[in-house]
CSV table of C-alpha atoms and ligand atoms in Angstrom, one decimal:
chain,number,residue,atom,x,y,z
A,1,MET,CA,8.2,-9.1,24.9
A,2,ASN,CA,5.4,-7.2,23.1
A,3,VAL,CA,6.7,-5.1,20.2
A,4,LEU,CA,5.1,-2.4,18.1
A,5,ILE,CA,6.1,-1.6,14.5
A,6,VAL,CA,5.0,1.8,13.2
A,7,GLY,CA,4.1,1.9,9.5
A,8,GLY,CA,2.2,0.0,6.9
A,9,GLY,CA,4.5,-0.7,3.9
A,10,ALA,CA,6.5,-3.6,2.7
A,11,ARG,CA,9.4,-2.4,4.8
A,12,GLU,CA,7.3,-2.8,7.9
A,13,HIS,CA,6.0,-6.2,6.8
A,14,ALA,CA,9.7,-7.3,6.3
A,15,LEU,CA,10.5,-5.9,9.8
A,16,ALA,CA,7.5,-7.8,11.3
A,17,TRP,CA,8.5,-11.1,9.5
A,18,LYS,CA,12.0,-10.8,10.8
A,19,LEU,CA,11.0,-9.9,14.4
A,20,LYS,CA,8.6,-12.7,14.4
A,21,GLN,CA,11.5,-15.1,14.2
A,22,SER,CA,12.9,-13.9,17.6
A,23,PRO,CA,12.6,-16.4,20.4
A,24,ARG,CA,11.9,-13.4,22.7
A,25,ILE,CA,8.9,-12.0,20.8
A,26,GLY,CA,5.6,-11.9,22.6
A,27,GLU,CA,2.7,-10.3,20.9
A,28,LEU,CA,3.7,-8.3,17.8
A,29,PHE,CA,1.6,-5.3,16.7
A,30,VAL,CA,1.8,-3.2,13.6
A,31,ALA,CA,0.2,0.3,13.2
A,32,PRO,CA,-1.5,0.6,10.8
A,33,GLY,CA,-0.1,-2.4,9.0
A,34,ASN,CA,-1.6,-4.1,5.9
A,35,ALA,CA,-3.2,-7.4,4.9
A,36,GLY,CA,0.2,-9.1,5.0
A,37,THR,CA,1.2,-7.9,8.5
A,38,ALA,CA,-2.3,-9.1,9.6
A,39,THR,CA,-1.3,-12.7,8.9
A,40,ILE,CA,1.7,-12.6,11.3
A,41,ALA,CA,0.9,-9.8,13.7
A,42,ARG,CA,-2.0,-7.8,15.1
A,43,ASN,CA,-2.8,-4.6,13.2
A,44,LEU,CA,-3.8,-1.5,15.2
A,45,ASP,CA,-5.9,1.0,13.4
A,46,ILE,CA,-3.7,4.0,14.2
A,47,ALA,CA,-2.0,6.1,11.5
A,48,ALA,CA,1.8,6.1,11.5
A,49,ASN,CA,1.9,9.8,12.2
A,50,ASP,CA,-0.7,9.8,15.1
A,51,ILE,CA,2.1,9.7,17.6
A,52,GLU,CA,-0.1,10.5,20.7
A,53,ARG,CA,-2.3,7.5,20.0
A,54,LEU,CA,0.7,5.3,19.3
A,55,ALA,CA,2.2,6.2,22.7
A,56,ALA,CA,-1.2,5.4,24.4
A,57,ALA,CA,-1.3,2.0,22.6
A,58,ALA,CA,2.3,1.3,23.6
A,59,ARG,CA,1.4,1.9,27.2
A,60,ALA,CA,-1.9,0.1,27.1
A,61,ARG,CA,-0.4,-3.1,25.5
A,62,LYS,CA,2.8,-3.0,27.6
A,63,MET,CA,5.1,-2.8,24.6
A,64,GLY,CA,8.6,-3.6,25.5
A,65,LEU,CA,9.9,-1.9,22.4
A,66,THR,CA,8.6,0.2,19.5
A,67,ILE,CA,10.3,0.3,16.1
A,68,VAL,CA,9.6,3.1,13.6
A,69,GLY,CA,9.5,2.6,9.8
A,70,PRO,CA,8.6,5.9,8.2
A,71,GLU,CA,10.4,9.2,8.5
A,72,GLY,CA,7.3,11.4,9.1
A,73,ALA,CA,6.7,10.0,12.6
A,74,LEU,CA,10.4,10.5,13.4
A,75,ALA,CA,10.4,14.1,12.2
A,76,ASP,CA,7.2,14.7,14.2
A,77,GLY,CA,9.0,13.6,17.4
A,78,ILE,CA,7.6,10.1,18.1
A,79,VAL,CA,10.9,9.1,19.8
A,80,ASP,CA,10.9,12.3,21.9
A,81,LEU,CA,7.3,11.6,23.1
A,82,PHE,CA,8.0,8.0,23.9
A,83,HIS,CA,11.1,8.9,25.9
A,84,GLU,CA,9.2,11.5,27.8
A,85,GLN,CA,6.7,8.8,28.7
A,86,GLY,CA,9.4,6.3,29.6
A,87,LEU,CA,8.5,4.0,26.7
A,88,ALA,CA,11.3,2.1,24.9
A,89,ILE,CA,11.6,2.9,21.2
A,90,VAL,CA,14.3,2.6,18.5
A,91,GLY,CA,14.9,5.5,16.3
A,92,PRO,CA,16.3,9.1,16.3
A,93,THR,CA,14.7,12.0,18.1
A,94,SER,CA,13.1,14.7,16.0
A,95,GLY,CA,16.3,16.8,16.4
A,96,ALA,CA,18.5,13.8,15.2
A,97,ALA,CA,16.0,12.9,12.4
A,98,ARG,CA,16.9,16.3,10.9
A,99,ILE,CA,19.8,14.5,9.2
A,100,GLU,CA,17.0,13.4,6.8
A,101,SER,CA,14.3,16.0,7.3
A,102,SER,CA,16.6,19.0,6.6
A,103,LYS,CA,19.1,18.6,3.8
A,104,VAL,CA,20.7,21.9,4.9
A,105,PHE,CA,21.2,20.4,8.4
A,106,ALA,CA,22.8,17.3,6.8
A,107,ARG,CA,25.1,19.5,4.6
A,108,ASP,CA,26.3,21.5,7.7
A,109,LEU,CA,27.0,18.2,9.4
A,110,MET,CA,29.0,16.9,6.4
A,111,ARG,CA,30.9,20.2,6.1
A,112,ARG,CA,31.9,20.2,9.8
A,113,LYS,CA,33.0,16.6,9.7
A,114,GLY,CA,34.7,16.7,6.3
A,115,ILE,CA,32.3,14.0,5.0
A,116,PRO,CA,32.6,13.7,1.2
A,117,ALA,CA,29.5,15.0,-0.6
A,118,ALA,CA,28.6,16.9,-3.8
A,119,ALA,CA,29.6,20.6,-3.7
A,120,GLY,CA,26.6,22.8,-3.2
A,121,VAL,CA,25.2,26.2,-2.1
A,122,VAL,CA,22.2,26.8,0.1
A,123,PHE,CA,19.7,29.5,-0.8
A,124,ASP,CA,16.7,31.0,1.0
A,125,SER,CA,16.0,33.6,-1.6
A,126,TYR,CA,14.5,32.7,-5.0
A,127,LEU,CA,16.2,35.6,-6.8
A,128,ALA,CA,19.7,34.7,-5.4
A,129,ALA,CA,19.2,31.1,-6.3
A,130,LYS,CA,18.0,32.0,-9.8
A,131,GLY,CA,21.0,34.2,-10.3
A,132,TYR,CA,23.4,31.4,-9.2
A,133,VAL,CA,21.7,28.8,-11.4
A,134,GLU,CA,22.0,31.1,-14.4
A,135,SER,CA,25.7,31.0,-14.0
A,136,CYS,CA,26.0,27.2,-13.6
A,137,PRO,CA,26.5,24.7,-16.4
A,138,ALA,CA,24.0,21.8,-16.7
A,139,PRO,CA,23.4,19.2,-15.5
A,140,ILE,CA,22.7,20.6,-12.1
A,141,VAL,CA,20.8,19.3,-9.1
A,142,ILE,CA,18.1,21.2,-7.2
A,143,LYS,CA,17.1,19.9,-3.8
A,144,ALA,CA,14.3,21.2,-1.5
A,145,ASP,CA,15.6,21.3,2.1
A,146,GLY,CA,12.7,19.5,3.8
A,147,LEU,CA,10.8,16.2,3.5
A,148,ALA,CA,9.0,16.0,0.1
A,149,ALA,CA,7.9,12.3,-0.1
A,150,GLY,CA,10.9,11.5,-2.3
A,151,LYS,CA,10.0,14.2,-4.9
A,152,GLY,CA,12.2,17.1,-3.6
A,153,VAL,CA,15.2,16.4,-5.8
A,154,VAL,CA,15.5,17.3,-9.4
A,155,VAL,CA,18.5,16.3,-11.4
A,156,ALA,CA,18.1,18.9,-14.1
A,157,GLN,CA,19.6,18.1,-17.5
A,158,SER,CA,19.3,21.7,-18.7
A,159,ARG,CA,19.4,25.2,-17.1
A,160,GLY,CA,15.8,25.7,-18.0
A,161,GLN,CA,14.7,22.6,-16.1
A,162,ALA,CA,16.8,23.7,-13.1
A,163,LEU,CA,15.2,27.1,-13.1
A,164,GLN,CA,11.7,25.5,-13.4
A,165,ALA,CA,12.6,23.3,-10.4
A,166,LEU,CA,13.7,26.3,-8.4
A,167,LYS,CA,10.5,28.1,-9.2
A,168,ASP,CA,8.3,25.2,-8.3
A,169,ALA,CA,10.0,24.8,-4.9
A,170,MET,CA,10.5,28.5,-3.9
A,171,GLU,CA,7.8,30.5,-5.8
A,172,THR,CA,4.9,28.1,-6.4
A,173,LYS,CA,5.9,26.3,-3.1
A,174,VAL,CA,4.8,22.8,-4.3
A,175,PHE,CA,6.5,21.3,-1.3
A,176,GLY,CA,5.2,23.9,1.2
A,177,ALA,CA,7.7,24.9,3.9
A,178,SER,CA,10.0,22.1,2.8
A,179,GLY,CA,11.0,24.3,-0.2
A,180,GLU,CA,11.7,27.5,1.7
A,181,LYS,CA,15.4,26.7,1.4
A,182,VAL,CA,16.9,25.0,-1.6
A,183,ILE,CA,20.4,23.5,-2.3
A,184,VAL,CA,21.9,23.9,-5.7
A,185,GLU,CA,24.3,21.0,-6.1
A,186,GLU,CA,26.9,19.7,-8.4
A,187,CYS,CA,25.7,16.7,-10.3
A,188,LEU,CA,27.7,13.6,-9.4
A,189,SER,CA,28.1,10.6,-11.7
A,190,GLY,CA,28.9,7.0,-10.9
A,191,ARG,CA,27.1,4.0,-9.4
A,192,GLU,CA,24.5,4.6,-6.8
A,193,VAL,CA,24.3,2.4,-3.7
A,194,SER,CA,23.0,2.5,-0.2
A,195,LEU,CA,24.9,1.5,2.9
A,196,LEU,CA,22.7,1.4,6.1
A,197,ALA,CA,24.0,1.0,9.6
A,198,PHE,CA,22.7,0.2,13.0
A,199,THR,CA,23.9,2.7,15.6
A,200,ASP,CA,23.2,3.3,19.3
A,201,GLY,CA,24.8,6.8,19.0
A,202,ALA,CA,28.4,5.6,19.6
A,203,THR,CA,28.9,2.2,17.9
A,204,VAL,CA,28.2,2.0,14.2
A,205,THR,CA,27.6,-1.5,12.7
A,206,PRO,CA,27.1,-1.5,9.0
A,207,MET,CA,24.6,-3.7,7.3
A,208,VAL,CA,25.1,-5.3,3.9
A,209,PRO,CA,25.0,-2.8,0.9
A,210,ALA,CA,22.0,-2.6,-1.3
A,211,CYS,CA,20.8,-0.8,-4.4
A,212,ASP,CA,17.3,0.3,-5.3
A,213,HIS,CA,15.7,1.1,-8.7
A,214,LYS,CA,13.8,4.4,-8.4
A,215,ARG,CA,12.5,4.8,-12.0
A,216,VAL,CA,9.2,3.2,-12.8
A,217,PHE,CA,10.2,1.5,-16.1
A,218,ALA,CA,12.9,-0.9,-17.2
A,219,GLY,CA,16.2,0.6,-18.3
A,220,ASP,CA,15.7,3.5,-15.7
A,221,GLN,CA,13.0,5.2,-17.8
A,222,GLY,CA,10.0,7.2,-16.7
A,223,PRO,CA,9.4,9.1,-13.5
A,224,ASN,CA,10.9,8.5,-10.1
A,225,THR,CA,8.9,6.3,-7.7
A,226,GLY,CA,9.3,5.3,-4.0
A,227,GLY,CA,11.4,2.4,-5.4
A,228,MET,CA,10.5,-0.4,-7.8
A,229,GLY,CA,12.9,-3.0,-6.5
A,230,SER,CA,16.2,-3.6,-4.8
A,231,PHE,CA,18.9,-6.1,-4.4
A,232,SER,CA,21.8,-6.9,-2.0
A,233,PRO,CA,24.7,-7.0,-2.4
A,234,PRO,CA,25.8,-5.1,-5.5
A,235,ARG,CA,28.8,-7.2,-6.7
A,236,PHE,CA,31.1,-4.2,-7.0
A,237,PHE,CA,30.8,-3.3,-3.3
A,238,ASP,CA,33.4,-5.2,-1.5
A,239,ALA,CA,34.4,-5.3,2.2
A,240,SER,CA,37.1,-2.7,1.8
A,241,LEU,CA,34.6,-0.3,0.3
A,242,THR,CA,32.3,-0.9,3.3
A,243,ARG,CA,35.2,-0.1,5.6
A,244,THR,CA,35.9,3.1,3.7
A,245,VAL,CA,32.3,4.3,3.9
A,246,VAL,CA,32.1,3.5,7.6
A,247,ARG,CA,35.4,5.4,8.3
A,248,THR,CA,34.8,8.4,6.1
A,249,ILE,CA,31.0,8.8,6.2
A,250,LEU,CA,29.0,6.8,8.8
A,251,GLU,CA,31.3,7.1,11.8
A,252,PRO,CA,32.0,10.8,11.3
A,253,ALA,CA,28.3,11.5,10.9
A,254,ILE,CA,27.4,9.7,14.1
A,255,ALA,CA,30.2,11.5,16.0
A,256,GLY,CA,29.1,14.8,14.5
A,257,MET,CA,25.5,14.3,15.6
A,258,ALA,CA,26.6,13.6,19.2
A,259,GLU,CA,28.9,16.7,19.1
A,260,ALA,CA,25.9,18.8,17.9
A,261,GLY,CA,23.9,17.7,20.9
A,262,THR,CA,21.6,15.6,18.7
A,263,PRO,CA,22.9,12.1,19.2
A,264,PHE,CA,21.5,9.7,16.6
A,265,ALA,CA,20.3,6.2,17.5
A,266,GLY,CA,18.5,3.8,15.2
A,267,VAL,CA,19.2,3.1,11.6
A,268,LEU,CA,21.3,5.5,9.6
A,269,TYR,CA,21.0,5.2,5.8
A,270,ALA,CA,23.7,6.7,3.6
A,271,GLY,CA,22.7,7.1,-0.1
A,272,LEU,CA,26.0,7.2,-1.9
A,273,MET,CA,27.4,7.9,-5.3
A,274,LEU,CA,30.6,5.9,-6.0
A,275,THR,CA,32.5,8.6,-7.9
A,276,GLU,CA,36.0,8.4,-9.4
A,277,GLU,CA,37.2,10.3,-6.3
A,278,GLY,CA,35.5,7.7,-4.0
A,279,PRO,CA,32.1,7.4,-2.3
A,280,LYS,CA,30.2,10.6,-1.8
A,281,VAL,CA,26.9,11.2,0.1
A,282,LEU,CA,23.8,12.0,-1.9
A,283,GLU,CA,21.5,11.9,1.1
A,284,PHE,CA,21.0,10.6,4.6
A,285,ASN,CA,17.9,8.9,5.8
A,286,ALA,CA,17.0,8.4,9.4
A,287,ARG,CA,15.5,4.9,9.0
A,288,PHE,CA,15.4,1.7,6.9
A,289,GLY,CA,15.0,2.3,3.2
A,290,ASP,CA,12.0,0.9,1.3
A,291,PRO,CA,12.5,-1.3,-0.8
A,292,GLU,CA,16.1,-1.8,0.5
A,293,ALA,CA,14.9,-3.3,3.7
A,294,GLN,CA,13.1,-6.1,1.8
A,295,ALA,CA,16.4,-7.1,0.2
A,296,ILE,CA,18.6,-6.6,3.4
A,297,LEU,CA,16.5,-8.1,6.2
A,298,PRO,CA,16.2,-11.6,4.6
A,299,ARG,CA,20.0,-11.7,4.7
A,300,LEU,CA,20.2,-10.9,8.4
A,301,LYS,CA,21.0,-14.0,10.5
A,302,THR,CA,21.1,-12.3,13.9
A,303,ASP,CA,18.0,-11.8,16.0
A,304,LEU,CA,16.7,-8.3,15.0
A,305,LEU,CA,15.0,-7.9,18.4
A,306,GLU,CA,18.3,-8.4,20.1
A,307,ILE,CA,19.9,-5.8,17.9
A,308,CYS,CA,17.0,-3.3,18.5
A,309,LEU,CA,17.2,-3.8,22.2
A,310,ALA,CA,20.9,-3.3,22.2
A,311,ILE,CA,20.4,0.0,20.3
A,312,ALA,CA,17.7,1.1,22.8
A,313,ARG,CA,20.0,0.2,25.7
A,314,LYS,CA,23.1,1.8,24.1
A,315,ARG,CA,25.1,-1.4,24.1
A,316,LEU,CA,25.3,-2.3,20.4
A,317,ALA,CA,29.1,-2.9,20.7
A,318,SER,CA,28.2,-6.1,22.6
A,319,VAL,CA,26.2,-7.6,19.7
A,320,GLU,CA,27.8,-9.6,16.9
A,321,ILE,CA,25.8,-9.2,13.7
A,322,GLU,CA,25.9,-11.9,11.1
A,323,TRP,CA,24.7,-11.9,7.5
A,324,SER,CA,24.0,-14.6,5.0
A,325,PRO,CA,26.4,-14.5,2.0
A,326,ASP,CA,23.5,-15.4,-0.2
A,327,PRO,CA,22.2,-12.4,-2.3
A,328,CYS,CA,18.6,-11.3,-2.2
A,329,VAL,CA,16.4,-9.6,-4.8
A,330,GLY,CA,13.0,-7.8,-4.2
A,331,VAL,CA,10.7,-6.7,-7.0
A,332,VAL,CA,7.8,-4.3,-6.4
A,333,LEU,CA,4.4,-5.0,-7.9
A,334,ALA,CA,2.6,-1.7,-8.4
A,335,SER,CA,-0.8,-0.5,-9.3
A,336,GLY,CA,-1.7,0.6,-12.9
A,337,GLY,CA,-0.8,4.3,-13.2
A,338,TYR,CA,1.6,4.5,-10.3
A,339,PRO,CA,3.5,6.7,-9.6
A,340,GLY,CA,0.8,8.9,-11.1
A,341,ASN,CA,-2.9,8.4,-10.3
A,342,TYR,CA,-4.2,4.9,-9.8
A,343,GLU,CA,-7.3,3.1,-8.7
A,344,LYS,CA,-7.5,0.9,-5.6
A,345,GLY,CA,-9.7,-2.0,-4.4
A,346,PHE,CA,-8.8,-4.6,-7.0
A,347,PRO,CA,-8.7,-8.2,-5.7
A,348,ILE,CA,-5.2,-9.8,-5.6
A,349,PHE,CA,-5.2,-13.3,-6.9
A,350,GLY,CA,-2.6,-16.1,-6.5
A,351,LEU,CA,-1.0,-15.0,-3.2
A,352,GLU,CA,-1.2,-18.7,-2.1
A,353,LYS,CA,0.5,-20.0,-5.2
A,354,THR,CA,4.1,-18.8,-4.5
A,355,ASP,CA,6.9,-21.1,-3.5
A,356,PRO,CA,7.6,-21.6,0.2
A,357,ASP,CA,11.0,-20.0,-0.1
A,358,VAL,CA,9.7,-16.9,-1.8
A,359,LEU,CA,8.8,-13.9,0.4
A,360,VAL,CA,5.8,-11.8,-0.4
A,361,PHE,CA,5.9,-8.5,1.6
A,362,HIS,CA,2.7,-6.5,1.4
A,363,ALA,CA,2.5,-2.7,1.1
A,364,GLY,CA,-0.7,-1.2,-0.2
A,365,THR,CA,-3.1,-4.1,0.6
A,366,ARG,CA,-6.1,-4.6,2.8
A,367,VAL,CA,-8.7,-7.2,3.5
A,368,ALA,CA,-12.0,-6.3,2.0
A,369,PRO,CA,-15.2,-8.0,3.2
A,370,ASP,CA,-16.3,-10.5,0.5
A,371,LYS,CA,-13.3,-9.8,-1.8
A,372,GLY,CA,-10.4,-11.0,0.3
A,373,VAL,CA,-7.1,-9.2,-0.2
A,374,VAL,CA,-7.4,-6.1,-2.4
A,375,THR,CA,-5.0,-3.4,-3.6
A,376,ASP,CA,-4.9,-0.3,-1.4
A,377,GLY,CA,-1.9,1.8,-2.6
A,378,GLY,CA,0.6,2.5,-5.4
A,379,ARG,CA,3.2,0.0,-4.4
A,380,VAL,CA,1.2,-3.2,-3.6
A,381,LEU,CA,3.7,-6.0,-2.9
A,382,THR,CA,7.4,-6.7,-2.9
A,383,VAL,CA,8.2,-10.2,-4.0
A,384,ALA,CA,11.7,-11.2,-2.7
A,385,ALA,CA,13.9,-14.3,-2.7
A,386,MET,CA,17.4,-15.3,-1.8
A,387,GLY,CA,19.6,-17.6,-3.9
A,388,HIS,CA,23.1,-19.1,-3.9
A,389,ASN,CA,23.8,-16.4,-6.4
A,390,MET,CA,22.1,-13.3,-7.8
A,391,ALA,CA,20.9,-15.2,-11.0
A,392,GLU,CA,19.2,-17.8,-8.8
A,393,ALA,CA,17.6,-15.2,-6.6
A,394,ARG,CA,16.3,-13.4,-9.7
A,395,ARG,CA,15.0,-16.6,-11.2
A,396,LYS,CA,13.0,-17.4,-8.1
A,397,VAL,CA,11.4,-14.0,-7.9
A,398,TYR,CA,10.6,-13.7,-11.6
A,399,ASP,CA,9.3,-17.3,-11.7
A,400,ASN,CA,6.9,-16.6,-8.9
A,401,ILE,CA,5.6,-13.1,-9.8
A,402,PRO,CA,3.3,-14.2,-12.7
A,403,ARG,CA,1.4,-16.5,-10.3
A,404,ILE,CA,0.2,-13.3,-8.6
A,405,ASN,CA,-2.2,-11.0,-10.4
A,406,PHE,CA,-4.4,-8.0,-9.9
A,407,SER,CA,-5.9,-5.6,-12.4
A,408,GLY,CA,-3.3,-3.1,-13.7
A,409,CYS,CA,-0.3,-4.8,-12.0
A,410,HIS,CA,3.0,-3.7,-13.4
A,411,TYR,CA,6.6,-4.4,-12.3
A,412,ARG,CA,10.1,-4.0,-13.7
A,413,LYS,CA,11.7,-7.0,-15.3
A,414,ASP,CA,15.2,-5.8,-15.0
A,415,ILE,CA,15.8,-5.6,-11.2
A,416,ALA,CA,19.4,-6.7,-10.5
A,417,LEU,CA,19.7,-7.6,-14.2
A,418,ALA,CA,23.0,-5.7,-14.6
A,419,GLU,CA,24.4,-7.9,-11.7
A,420,VAL,CA,24.2,-11.1,-13.7
A,421,ASP,CA,25.2,-10.4,-17.3
B,1,AMP,P1,17.0,11.8,-2.8
B,1,AMP,O1,15.5,12.1,-2.9
B,1,AMP,O2,17.8,12.6,-2.0
B,1,AMP,O3,17.2,10.3,-2.6
B,1,AMP,O4,17.6,12.0,-4.3
B,1,AMP,C1,16.9,11.3,-5.3
B,1,AMP,C2,17.9,10.9,-6.4
B,1,AMP,O5,18.5,12.0,-7.0
B,1,AMP,C3,19.1,10.1,-5.8
B,1,AMP,O6,18.8,8.8,-5.6
B,1,AMP,C4,20.1,10.3,-6.9
B,1,AMP,O7,19.8,9.4,-8.0
B,1,AMP,C5,19.8,11.7,-7.4
B,1,AMP,N1,20.7,12.7,-6.9
B,1,AMP,C6,20.7,13.3,-5.7
B,1,AMP,N2,21.7,14.2,-5.5
B,1,AMP,C7,22.5,14.0,-6.6
B,1,AMP,C8,23.7,14.6,-7.1
B,1,AMP,N3,24.3,15.6,-6.4
B,1,AMP,N4,24.2,14.2,-8.3
B,1,AMP,C9,23.5,13.3,-9.0
B,1,AMP,N5,22.4,12.7,-8.7
B,1,AMP,C10,21.9,13.1,-7.5
B,2,LIG,N1,14.6,3.8,-1.1
B,2,LIG,C1,14.9,5.1,-0.6
B,2,LIG,C2,14.2,5.4,0.6
B,2,LIG,O1,13.6,4.6,1.3
B,2,LIG,O2,14.2,6.6,0.9
């Protein structure tokens, strides 16, 4: 079966690497892909949000299935378009992807279903929001309603910072239409963790839990990024907690989506805070996380293509999903300056020097004539490894990273460190 993966990050490289192991895979395509996906699949020069051309490519190349990485294409209706054209695809429709693309929609869903989340109030007027924030004690969380490339949430440590965040979103409109509505939310404290699940709209099968590290520097210092590393599983997250999250959060969410006339199929990602009162939702995403996917997919023993086909055919209940007990760690190598401005086009050296059991998932990379593989984005690579325990997985990753180099390369040295002391 020919399969198309939409996207070009390390998450999509990890998806391609896993799908490639399926005995049923025919030709594998990635659009637009990167230098890493080019070594195991055929890259198509089509942007991830060019959904019309993606549908045309799926028809022309007789794709049996398309799998979507990034949220933008989902929100733009790639799944709706493929369904209209009779093309098989895994992921939520644009209406269902609102669970990620509208935090107000997600809040309404959680309220209807009694899903535990931070208390919050929605505003569409700047003055009303400002008045409310002036009456709230800090810390306080300000969230833009719509997609904002991971920058729409400010955890404000002071009232002044909260007011500035409100002004940025609602007056200066730094997120455009995404900031027309804002949620002012209670600040939760606890450990942060993600539990993702496969779902066909009825059955919900959880994956293994994972954590990501969002801040750019060790010790959770510096600005937020798309994610600087991840690991699975966090040691405090046991099977009983998974059952609790499935029962109190994931299953009610999927049931509520169906009741609202927007059934959700694909991968549902619950970003959670483990508070003293139990797990509460910070956000839902409508897709695999990046870099979570790079630490979760290596642990998956079941054929990912079988799982995806079962989702597309609404028979996920018939698939037994197995995971390796061995933990996995993934560390992101980023361009100098990221998440701020950075230069691209630096040659990447030493990619051939890593050990065979170490995974190097590419993100912002491309092949340049004469230069070989060069940097082409902020997050450049995720280096991942499994081990019999977390310490061994970390050791493998951190032993291998120094063999790879490019000008300006930086990475966090403390990914999953708190899991091993
Ligand atoms: P998001 O962009 O929705 O993933 O949010 C970014 C980050 O903001 C999350 O990973 C949390 O660390 C933090 N966050 C979001 N909502 C809250 C909240 N209510 N209380 C504390 N931290 C939060
Ligand atoms: N790692 C968080 C996300 O993919 O949104």
